[in-house]
Tab-separated table of C-alpha atoms and ligand atoms in Angstrom:
chain	number	residue	atom	x	y	z
A	1	MET	CA	0.000	0.000	0.000
A	2	ASN	CA	0.956	3.619	-0.446
A	3	ALA	CA	3.591	2.922	-3.065
A	4	LEU	CA	4.373	5.078	-6.045
A	5	ASP	CA	3.455	3.416	-9.359
A	6	SER	CA	3.271	4.269	-13.048
A	7	THR	CA	0.250	6.580	-12.440
A	8	HIS	CA	2.577	8.955	-10.543
A	9	ASP	CA	5.340	8.898	-13.183
A	10	PRO	CA	6.204	12.574	-13.856
A	11	LYS	CA	6.972	11.648	-17.461
A	12	ARG	CA	3.507	10.223	-18.160
A	13	ARG	CA	1.474	12.535	-20.401
A	14	ALA	CA	-2.191	12.614	-21.385
A	15	TRP	CA	-3.624	12.800	-24.900
A	16	VAL	CA	-5.783	15.650	-23.503
A	17	THR	CA	-3.228	18.377	-24.171
A	18	SER	CA	-4.719	20.975	-21.764
A	19	ALA	CA	-3.746	18.630	-18.905
A	20	HIS	CA	-0.143	19.744	-19.367
A	21	ALA	CA	-0.609	23.477	-19.248
A	22	PRO	CA	1.825	24.600	-16.529
A	23	ASP	CA	-0.953	26.027	-14.327
A	24	SER	CA	-3.421	23.149	-14.813
A	25	ASP	CA	-4.767	21.713	-11.570
A	26	PHE	CA	-5.573	18.455	-13.325
A	27	PRO	CA	-2.599	16.788	-15.036
A	28	ILE	CA	-2.749	13.020	-15.612
A	29	GLN	CA	-0.951	12.487	-12.281
A	30	ASN	CA	-4.025	13.887	-10.440
A	31	LEU	CA	-7.244	12.241	-11.781
A	32	PRO	CA	-9.636	13.523	-9.067
A	33	LEU	CA	-13.147	12.099	-8.847
A	34	GLY	CA	-16.390	14.064	-8.862
A	35	VAL	CA	-20.045	13.918	-9.847
A	36	PHE	CA	-21.376	16.111	-12.648
A	37	SER	CA	-24.240	16.508	-15.070
A	38	ARG	CA	-24.617	18.156	-18.443
A	39	GLU	CA	-27.566	20.375	-19.249
A	40	GLY	CA	-30.620	18.114	-19.249
A	41	GLY	CA	-28.505	15.042	-18.471
A	42	THR	CA	-28.367	12.679	-15.522
A	43	PRO	CA	-25.675	12.991	-12.821
A	44	ARG	CA	-22.730	10.623	-13.149
A	45	GLY	CA	-19.182	10.161	-11.983
A	46	GLY	CA	-16.325	11.892	-13.759
A	47	VAL	CA	-12.585	12.468	-13.611
A	48	ALA	CA	-11.050	15.924	-14.134
A	49	ILE	CA	-8.357	16.000	-16.817
A	50	GLY	CA	-7.016	19.388	-17.953
A	51	ASP	CA	-10.004	21.567	-18.862
A	52	HIS	CA	-12.235	18.538	-19.484
A	53	VAL	CA	-14.139	15.924	-17.532
A	54	LEU	CA	-13.857	12.247	-18.430
A	55	ASP	CA	-17.435	10.909	-18.406
A	56	LEU	CA	-17.056	7.543	-16.653
A	57	ARG	CA	-20.529	6.357	-17.697
A	58	ALA	CA	-19.715	7.085	-21.355
A	59	ALA	CA	-16.314	5.389	-21.023
A	60	LEU	CA	-18.027	2.282	-19.608
A	61	GLU	CA	-20.578	2.257	-22.414
A	62	ALA	CA	-17.795	2.601	-24.980
A	63	GLY	CA	-16.089	-0.433	-23.424
A	64	LEU	CA	-12.970	1.610	-22.581
A	65	ILE	CA	-13.101	0.747	-18.863
A	66	SER	CA	-14.852	-2.050	-17.025
A	67	GLY	CA	-15.191	-3.676	-13.625
A	68	GLU	CA	-16.885	-3.107	-10.314
A	69	ALA	CA	-14.844	-0.045	-9.299
A	70	ALA	CA	-15.529	1.759	-12.589
A	71	GLU	CA	-19.246	0.889	-12.370
A	72	ALA	CA	-19.394	2.311	-8.835
A	73	ALA	CA	-17.453	5.458	-9.775
A	74	ALA	CA	-19.844	6.185	-12.663
A	75	GLU	CA	-22.891	6.325	-10.373
A	76	PRO	CA	-24.543	9.639	-9.348
A	77	SER	CA	-22.744	9.467	-6.005
A	78	LEU	CA	-19.377	8.029	-4.999
A	79	ASN	CA	-20.639	6.308	-1.828
A	80	ARG	CA	-20.478	2.776	-3.238
A	81	LEU	CA	-16.919	3.298	-4.485
A	82	MET	CA	-15.995	4.740	-1.078
A	83	ALA	CA	-17.515	1.667	0.608
A	84	MET	CA	-15.302	-0.600	-1.526
A	85	GLY	CA	-12.172	0.852	0.085
A	86	ARG	CA	-8.792	1.994	-1.172
A	87	ALA	CA	-8.082	-1.103	-3.283
A	88	ALA	CA	-11.007	-0.164	-5.544
A	89	SER	CA	-9.849	3.430	-6.009
A	90	ARG	CA	-6.317	2.179	-6.771
A	91	ALA	CA	-7.673	-0.135	-9.500
A	92	LEU	CA	-9.849	2.623	-10.940
A	93	ARG	CA	-6.943	5.077	-10.969
A	94	ALA	CA	-4.710	2.613	-12.830
A	95	ALA	CA	-7.394	2.015	-15.488
A	96	VAL	CA	-8.210	5.716	-15.989
A	97	SER	CA	-4.522	6.675	-16.137
A	98	GLU	CA	-3.974	4.050	-18.848
A	99	LEU	CA	-7.037	5.226	-20.785
A	100	LEU	CA	-5.937	8.867	-20.797
A	101	ALA	CA	-2.230	8.228	-21.399
A	102	GLU	CA	-0.655	9.433	-24.622
A	103	GLY	CA	-0.824	6.727	-27.284
A	104	ASN	CA	-4.044	5.114	-26.005
A	105	ALA	CA	-6.560	4.485	-28.796
A	106	ALA	CA	-9.312	6.021	-26.612
A	107	ALA	CA	-8.146	9.406	-27.958
A	108	SER	CA	-10.106	8.669	-31.141
A	109	GLN	CA	-13.317	8.616	-29.060
A	110	ALA	CA	-12.619	11.901	-27.268
A	111	ASP	CA	-15.884	13.474	-28.420
A	112	ALA	CA	-17.901	10.663	-26.855
A	113	ILE	CA	-16.168	10.497	-23.488
A	114	LEU	CA	-14.929	14.039	-22.729
A	115	VAL	CA	-17.060	16.957	-21.563
A	116	PRO	CA	-15.654	20.516	-21.503
A	117	MET	CA	-15.414	21.545	-17.858
A	118	GLN	CA	-17.524	24.675	-18.436
A	119	ALA	CA	-20.387	22.441	-19.659
A	120	ALA	CA	-20.209	20.217	-16.569
A	121	ARG	CA	-22.404	21.210	-13.630
A	122	MET	CA	-20.673	19.862	-10.535
A	123	GLN	CA	-22.571	18.338	-7.631
A	124	LEU	CA	-21.679	17.075	-4.184
A	125	PRO	CA	-19.483	14.011	-4.791
A	126	CYS	CA	-21.483	11.766	-2.478
A	127	ALA	CA	-24.301	11.629	0.021
A	128	ILE	CA	-22.557	12.927	3.153
A	129	ALA	CA	-23.256	10.556	5.998
A	130	ASN	CA	-21.818	12.718	8.799
A	131	PHE	CA	-19.654	15.804	9.072
A	132	SER	CA	-17.245	16.330	11.969
A	133	ASP	CA	-14.983	19.352	12.227
A	134	PHE	CA	-11.548	19.232	13.887
A	135	MET	CA	-9.141	21.890	15.137
A	136	ALA	CA	-5.731	20.675	13.985
A	137	SER	CA	-3.851	23.983	13.782
A	138	ARG	CA	-1.982	25.014	16.900
A	139	ASP	CA	-1.442	28.509	15.453
A	140	HIS	CA	-5.180	29.056	14.851
A	141	SER	CA	-6.104	27.786	18.306
A	142	TRP	CA	-3.358	29.820	19.951
A	143	ARG	CA	-4.133	33.154	18.264
A	144	LEU	CA	-7.867	33.043	18.967
A	145	GLY	CA	-7.434	31.480	22.413
A	146	ALA	CA	-4.993	34.197	23.482
A	147	ARG	CA	-7.803	36.789	23.278
A	148	ARG	CA	-9.580	34.888	26.041
A	149	ASP	CA	-6.646	33.683	28.098
A	150	PRO	CA	-3.142	34.940	27.213
A	151	VAL	CA	-1.586	32.622	29.808
A	152	ALA	CA	-3.196	29.366	28.624
A	153	PRO	CA	-4.580	30.039	25.123
A	154	LEU	CA	-5.009	26.420	23.996
A	155	PRO	CA	-7.907	24.179	25.000
A	156	PRO	CA	-6.621	21.869	27.775
A	157	ALA	CA	-6.720	18.736	25.561
A	158	PHE	CA	-5.207	20.339	22.442
A	159	ASP	CA	-1.821	18.588	22.587
A	160	SER	CA	-3.315	15.272	23.788
A	161	LEU	CA	-5.976	14.645	21.119
A	162	PRO	CA	-7.344	16.270	17.951
A	163	VAL	CA	-10.222	18.361	19.348
A	164	ALA	CA	-13.444	18.214	17.283
A	165	TYR	CA	-17.217	18.666	17.342
A	166	HIS	CA	-20.056	17.121	15.369
A	167	SER	CA	-21.174	19.521	12.687
A	168	ARG	CA	-24.052	19.399	10.225
A	169	ALA	CA	-24.055	17.246	7.058
A	170	SER	CA	-27.356	18.546	5.620
A	171	SER	CA	-26.077	22.084	5.022
A	172	VAL	CA	-22.894	21.139	3.126
A	173	ARG	CA	-23.021	22.582	-0.392
A	174	VAL	CA	-20.801	22.309	-3.439
A	175	SER	CA	-18.578	25.180	-4.560
A	176	GLY	CA	-20.430	27.828	-6.545
A	177	GLU	CA	-23.637	27.734	-4.532
A	178	PRO	CA	-24.104	31.062	-2.709
A	179	VAL	CA	-24.165	31.407	1.064
A	180	VAL	CA	-27.018	33.356	2.613
A	181	ARG	CA	-26.039	35.526	5.585
A	182	PRO	CA	-27.741	33.910	8.557
A	183	ASN	CA	-29.829	35.492	11.254
A	184	GLY	CA	-28.774	34.636	14.775
A	185	GLN	CA	-28.687	35.671	18.405
A	186	TRP	CA	-25.774	37.227	20.263
A	187	LYS	CA	-24.973	39.642	23.041
A	188	ARG	CA	-24.297	43.289	22.226
A	189	LYS	CA	-23.496	46.175	24.574
A	190	ASP	CA	-27.192	47.093	24.649
A	191	GLY	CA	-28.397	43.573	25.416
A	192	VAL	CA	-29.282	40.305	23.739
A	193	TYR	CA	-30.001	40.849	20.062
A	194	PHE	CA	-31.342	38.825	17.110
A	195	GLY	CA	-30.642	39.730	13.499
A	196	PRO	CA	-28.307	39.193	10.550
A	197	THR	CA	-24.805	38.249	11.728
A	198	GLU	CA	-22.340	41.151	11.683
A	199	ALA	CA	-19.288	38.893	11.859
A	200	LEU	CA	-19.481	36.375	8.999
A	201	ASP	CA	-16.080	34.738	8.484
A	202	TYR	CA	-14.455	32.027	6.364
A	203	GLU	CA	-12.324	29.167	7.687
A	204	LEU	CA	-9.886	27.593	5.221
A	205	GLU	CA	-9.869	23.846	5.879
A	206	LEU	CA	-8.960	20.576	4.228
A	207	ALA	CA	-11.899	18.250	3.551
A	208	VAL	CA	-11.086	14.627	4.355
A	209	TRP	CA	-13.452	12.078	2.703
A	210	LEU	CA	-13.615	8.632	4.274
A	211	ALA	CA	-13.591	5.169	2.704
A	212	GLY	CA	-14.731	1.866	4.177
A	213	GLU	CA	-16.656	1.239	7.352
A	214	ASN	CA	-15.940	0.023	10.894
A	215	ALA	CA	-18.758	-1.596	12.837
A	216	LEU	CA	-20.051	0.202	15.921
A	217	GLY	CA	-17.808	-0.778	18.820
A	218	VAL	CA	-14.782	-1.548	16.637
A	219	PRO	CA	-12.085	1.140	16.766
A	220	VAL	CA	-9.639	1.994	13.942
A	221	PRO	CA	-6.022	1.760	15.139
A	222	MET	CA	-3.342	3.908	13.493
A	223	SER	CA	-2.178	0.867	11.496
A	224	GLN	CA	-5.566	0.792	9.723
A	225	ALA	CA	-6.323	4.516	9.587
A	226	PRO	CA	-4.580	5.234	6.232
A	227	GLU	CA	-6.882	2.726	4.481
A	228	ARG	CA	-9.855	4.815	5.639
A	229	LEU	CA	-8.647	7.971	3.860
A	230	PHE	CA	-10.467	8.094	0.509
A	231	GLY	CA	-9.363	11.545	-0.556
A	232	TYR	CA	-9.205	15.273	0.024
A	233	GLY	CA	-10.720	18.598	-1.022
A	234	LEU	CA	-11.077	22.185	0.136
A	235	LEU	CA	-13.687	23.101	2.743
A	236	ASN	CA	-15.008	26.475	3.900
A	237	ASP	CA	-16.439	26.247	7.407
A	238	TRP	CA	-18.422	29.517	7.280
A	239	SER	CA	-18.646	30.936	10.780
A	240	ALA	CA	-20.794	33.650	12.388
A	241	ARG	CA	-18.369	34.841	15.078
A	242	ASP	CA	-20.817	36.958	17.082
A	243	VAL	CA	-23.293	34.078	17.279
A	244	GLN	CA	-20.486	31.600	17.976
A	245	ARG	CA	-19.097	33.535	20.967
A	246	TRP	CA	-22.544	33.750	22.574
A	247	GLU	CA	-23.803	30.209	21.967
A	248	MET	CA	-20.622	28.149	22.492
A	249	PRO	CA	-20.237	27.732	26.247
A	250	PRO	CA	-20.439	24.992	27.352
A	251	LEU	CA	-21.579	22.634	24.537
A	252	GLY	CA	-19.613	24.030	21.602
A	253	PRO	CA	-20.541	25.640	18.286
A	254	PHE	CA	-24.044	25.096	16.903
A	255	LEU	CA	-25.898	27.565	14.643
A	256	ALA	CA	-22.773	29.676	14.048
A	257	LYS	CA	-21.430	26.794	11.930
A	258	SER	CA	-24.431	24.875	10.569
A	259	LEU	CA	-25.518	27.862	8.467
A	260	SER	CA	-23.636	26.416	5.472
A	261	THR	CA	-20.393	24.642	4.611
A	262	SER	CA	-18.856	24.776	1.126
A	263	VAL	CA	-16.704	22.015	-0.384
A	264	SER	CA	-14.749	21.832	-3.634
A	265	PRO	CA	-16.340	19.355	-6.065
A	266	TRP	CA	-13.267	17.263	-6.936
A	267	ILE	CA	-11.934	14.639	-4.544
A	268	VAL	CA	-8.174	14.328	-4.924
A	269	THR	CA	-7.726	10.677	-3.997
A	270	ALA	CA	-5.359	9.437	-1.321
A	271	GLU	CA	-3.588	7.559	-4.147
A	272	ALA	CA	-2.913	10.820	-6.018
A	273	MET	CA	-1.527	12.342	-2.810
A	274	ILE	CA	1.146	9.661	-2.219
A	275	PRO	CA	3.981	11.792	-3.717
A	276	PHE	CA	2.976	14.647	-1.400
A	277	GLU	CA	2.976	12.733	1.872
A	278	VAL	CA	5.416	14.277	4.358
A	279	PRO	CA	6.356	13.524	7.954
A	280	ALA	CA	3.802	14.610	10.540
A	281	ALA	CA	4.738	18.097	11.757
A	282	PRO	CA	7.148	18.080	14.706
A	283	ARG	CA	5.561	18.626	18.106
A	284	ALA	CA	5.761	22.167	19.443
A	285	GLU	CA	8.791	22.876	21.617
A	286	GLY	CA	8.494	21.299	25.052
A	287	VAL	CA	5.319	19.389	24.139
A	288	ALA	CA	5.474	15.641	24.868
A	289	PRO	CA	4.436	13.127	22.199
A	290	PRO	CA	0.780	12.064	22.278
A	291	LEU	CA	-0.164	8.704	23.864
A	292	PRO	CA	1.144	5.690	21.900
A	293	TYR	CA	-2.236	4.874	20.307
A	294	PHE	CA	-1.770	8.013	18.156
A	295	ASP	CA	1.630	6.865	16.896
A	296	SER	CA	2.720	4.754	13.911
A	297	ASP	CA	5.804	4.577	11.706
A	298	TRP	CA	3.673	5.516	8.726
A	299	ASN	CA	2.268	8.564	10.491
A	300	ARG	CA	5.690	9.757	11.618
A	301	THR	CA	7.137	9.478	8.110
A	302	ARG	CA	4.097	10.019	5.806
A	303	GLY	CA	1.114	11.200	7.871
A	304	GLY	CA	1.335	14.876	6.816
A	305	LEU	CA	0.453	16.379	3.428
A	306	ALA	CA	2.295	19.165	1.597
A	307	ILE	CA	-0.534	21.304	0.238
A	308	ALA	CA	-0.150	25.036	-0.386
A	309	MET	CA	-3.558	26.568	0.370
A	310	GLU	CA	-4.808	30.068	-0.428
A	311	VAL	CA	-7.798	32.314	0.180
A	312	TRP	CA	-8.775	35.043	-2.283
A	313	LEU	CA	-11.470	37.684	-1.828
A	314	LEU	CA	-13.420	39.180	-4.740
A	315	THR	CA	-15.625	42.045	-3.574
A	316	ARG	CA	-18.591	43.447	-5.468
A	317	ARG	CA	-16.541	46.593	-6.208
A	318	MET	CA	-13.647	44.527	-7.588
A	319	ARG	CA	-16.113	42.784	-9.902
A	320	VAL	CA	-17.494	46.139	-11.107
A	321	GLU	CA	-13.983	47.533	-11.578
A	322	GLY	CA	-12.917	44.372	-13.386
A	323	SER	CA	-9.950	43.825	-11.100
A	324	GLY	CA	-8.857	40.406	-9.902
A	325	PRO	CA	-9.408	39.078	-6.393
A	326	ALA	CA	-7.047	39.908	-3.504
A	327	ARG	CA	-5.192	37.226	-1.622
A	328	LEU	CA	-5.928	37.126	2.110
A	329	THR	CA	-4.255	33.884	3.173
A	330	ALA	CA	-1.357	31.666	2.054
A	331	THR	CA	-0.662	28.654	4.246
A	332	ASP	CA	0.430	24.986	4.079
A	333	PHE	CA	-1.338	21.931	5.446
A	334	ALA	CA	2.021	20.394	6.365
A	335	THR	CA	2.195	22.565	9.501
A	336	MET	CA	-0.932	21.040	11.123
A	337	ALA	CA	-0.388	19.590	14.603
A	338	TRP	CA	-2.608	16.549	13.895
A	339	THR	CA	-2.763	14.360	10.779
A	340	PRO	CA	-5.833	12.984	8.958
A	341	ALA	CA	-4.929	9.446	10.133
A	342	GLN	CA	-4.872	10.636	13.757
A	343	MET	CA	-8.283	12.279	13.249
A	344	VAL	CA	-9.692	8.933	12.044
A	345	THR	CA	-8.187	6.972	14.930
A	346	HIS	CA	-9.413	9.521	17.464
A	347	HIS	CA	-12.917	9.672	15.966
A	348	ALA	CA	-13.312	5.881	16.157
A	349	SER	CA	-11.395	5.378	19.419
A	350	ASN	CA	-14.642	5.101	21.402
A	351	GLY	CA	-15.986	2.593	18.874
A	352	CYS	CA	-17.886	5.207	16.855
A	353	ASN	CA	-18.644	3.782	13.395
A	354	LEU	CA	-17.262	5.878	10.533
A	355	LEU	CA	-19.103	5.460	7.239
A	356	PRO	CA	-18.225	5.696	3.546
A	357	GLY	CA	-18.982	9.296	2.615
A	358	ASP	CA	-18.282	10.662	6.071
A	359	LEU	CA	-16.669	14.089	5.865
A	360	LEU	CA	-14.028	15.435	8.246
A	361	GLY	CA	-12.964	19.077	8.301
A	362	SER	CA	-9.347	19.554	9.389
A	363	GLY	CA	-10.045	22.809	11.196
A	364	THR	CA	-8.744	26.200	10.079
A	365	CYS	CA	-5.336	25.587	8.483
A	366	SER	CA	-3.462	28.546	9.946
A	367	GLY	CA	0.324	28.491	10.080
A	368	PRO	CA	2.887	30.419	12.099
A	369	THR	CA	3.340	33.466	9.823
A	370	ASP	CA	0.979	36.436	9.463
A	371	GLU	CA	0.085	35.549	5.872
A	372	ALA	CA	-0.818	32.026	7.019
A	373	ARG	CA	-3.721	33.242	9.174
A	374	ALA	CA	-6.593	31.261	7.635
A	375	CYS	CA	-9.679	33.153	8.855
A	376	MET	CA	-10.579	36.842	9.218
A	377	ALA	CA	-10.964	36.631	13.009
A	378	GLU	CA	-7.220	35.939	13.205
A	379	ILE	CA	-6.187	38.529	10.613
A	380	ILE	CA	-8.088	41.418	12.238
A	381	LEU	CA	-6.334	40.854	15.560
A	382	THR	CA	-3.737	43.257	14.120
A	383	GLY	CA	-6.228	45.689	12.535
A	384	PRO	CA	-8.727	45.819	9.677
A	385	ILE	CA	-7.920	44.087	6.379
A	386	GLU	CA	-6.855	46.659	3.785
A	387	LEU	CA	-7.544	45.574	0.212
A	388	PRO	CA	-5.492	46.785	-2.793
A	389	ASN	CA	-8.397	48.908	-4.130
A	390	GLY	CA	-8.738	50.855	-0.867
A	391	GLU	CA	-11.650	48.874	0.555
A	392	THR	CA	-11.361	47.534	4.081
A	393	ARG	CA	-12.924	44.543	5.808
A	394	ARG	CA	-13.292	43.190	9.301
A	395	PHE	CA	-15.703	40.474	8.267
A	396	LEU	CA	-17.452	39.523	5.015
A	397	GLU	CA	-19.969	41.841	3.370
A	398	ASP	CA	-22.876	40.927	1.113
A	399	GLY	CA	-21.619	40.483	-2.447
A	400	ASP	CA	-18.168	39.330	-1.320
A	401	GLU	CA	-17.006	36.135	-2.986
A	402	VAL	CA	-14.480	33.923	-1.163
A	403	ILE	CA	-12.283	31.644	-3.276
A	404	PHE	CA	-10.093	28.835	-1.921
A	405	ARG	CA	-7.319	27.224	-3.950
A	406	GLY	CA	-4.945	24.408	-3.096
A	407	ARG	CA	-1.936	22.784	-4.733
A	408	ALA	CA	0.073	19.792	-3.593
A	409	HIS	CA	3.809	20.133	-4.156
A	410	ALA	CA	6.896	17.942	-3.796
A	411	PRO	CA	10.384	17.878	-5.323
A	412	GLY	CA	10.433	15.699	-8.433
A	413	ALA	CA	6.643	15.271	-8.605
A	414	VAL	CA	4.172	16.893	-10.990
A	415	SER	CA	2.256	19.401	-8.838
A	416	ILE	CA	-1.485	18.715	-8.676
A	417	GLY	CA	-4.315	21.097	-7.799
A	418	PHE	CA	-7.624	20.912	-5.982
A	419	GLY	CA	-9.680	23.210	-8.231
A	420	GLU	CA	-11.635	25.919	-6.445
A	421	CYS	CA	-14.015	26.167	-3.527
A	422	ARG	CA	-15.900	29.427	-3.954
A	423	ALA	CA	-19.116	31.072	-2.849
A	424	GLU	CA	-20.677	34.538	-2.821
A	425	ILE	CA	-22.399	35.986	0.236
A	426	LEU	CA	-26.052	36.913	-0.285
A	427	PRO	CA	-28.024	39.248	2.030
A	428	ALA	CA	-29.827	37.817	5.044
A	429	PRO	CA	-33.486	36.885	4.481
A	430	PRO	CA	-36.056	39.075	6.236
A	431	TRP	CA	-37.232	37.421	9.437
A	432	PRO	CA	-40.701	35.962	8.767
A	433	ALA	CA	-43.551	38.162	10.032
A	434	GLY	CA	-45.875	36.769	12.726
B	1	CA	CA1	-13.835	24.986	11.641
């Protein structure tokens, strides 16, 4: 398991020439999975390649791929493929890589099996069974915690386990769908208030999609955790900070988070990420290692992921002026204090059953530098955000569009991208009369 093979070969090229544009997120070494439909068509599984989508249903019908994994991946949701485990996604990846490789006769059927990306309407990649959100960044936890308690900013358990809460699966939406500013309750100087949030924020996170299933009562040790990692995407854990501060004690976040969560449509598989596995980040100075059940050789040497992640803001005025978006955050997932495998082992350590299509959020991926602050609440600790066109922000305004991008990088490997996770903020709905 977890070995490099011909699908990762930097010299392999696709017959889809756009896959090799230097800035393409989707070279043949990536092959992320998603679910799409064409105008008037039925949803089906696809693979991003350059500026096109490989229609897996059409490829099956043309006899270019076959087998149980390909059948499952062509369905209108990826749950069945996820249930089949990592061996199935490895087999599928090998077949698709072969099909798209330069010299394959499938190129003559390009019109039948490729869909231009702009004609593909992306959907959620699977039915999301559950959504849990972690807090893996020490820098994020420290900066925000220090406002409350400068002496002991971190939650007491932070260095002992990956802290998390159960979030809401029903309000997860695919990139491109707008986010409506929520109404909520919080405490102002003049008393308890209800109305549209005045502190809507983004949180840049990694989405971790799970494969396989453990029965209730059966934990997932670190030796088995990597097999449960189906793949990754970008996740925006929209947060209403005013509501969050008021409602959190003592049971944790609730309506401040369930308002909406955006995910990028393409799942970059754990197989595609093998060249970008890095050692788990070193423990902070003076911090003891976690208990042994969080440790494995694999995690120490390969549990982290080198992914450069960015946040861009496009305001309504920037759109009118025709200027590009402004970058607010540049960070790297490799600095996280807890790895995806440790999140899986922790989540199932009480015997909780994790299901195919379960979604984990990594928590805000802030790093140590100022530019690596991955939400507005952290950035404005040092003053309002000043945008290149003279606008300023503390939190998001109606008409603002937030765009996440991510790119895995490693020496000697072809860099692969995650596509975008973007959404525009729409005004709050009027509170219903009566
Ligand atoms: Ca979060």
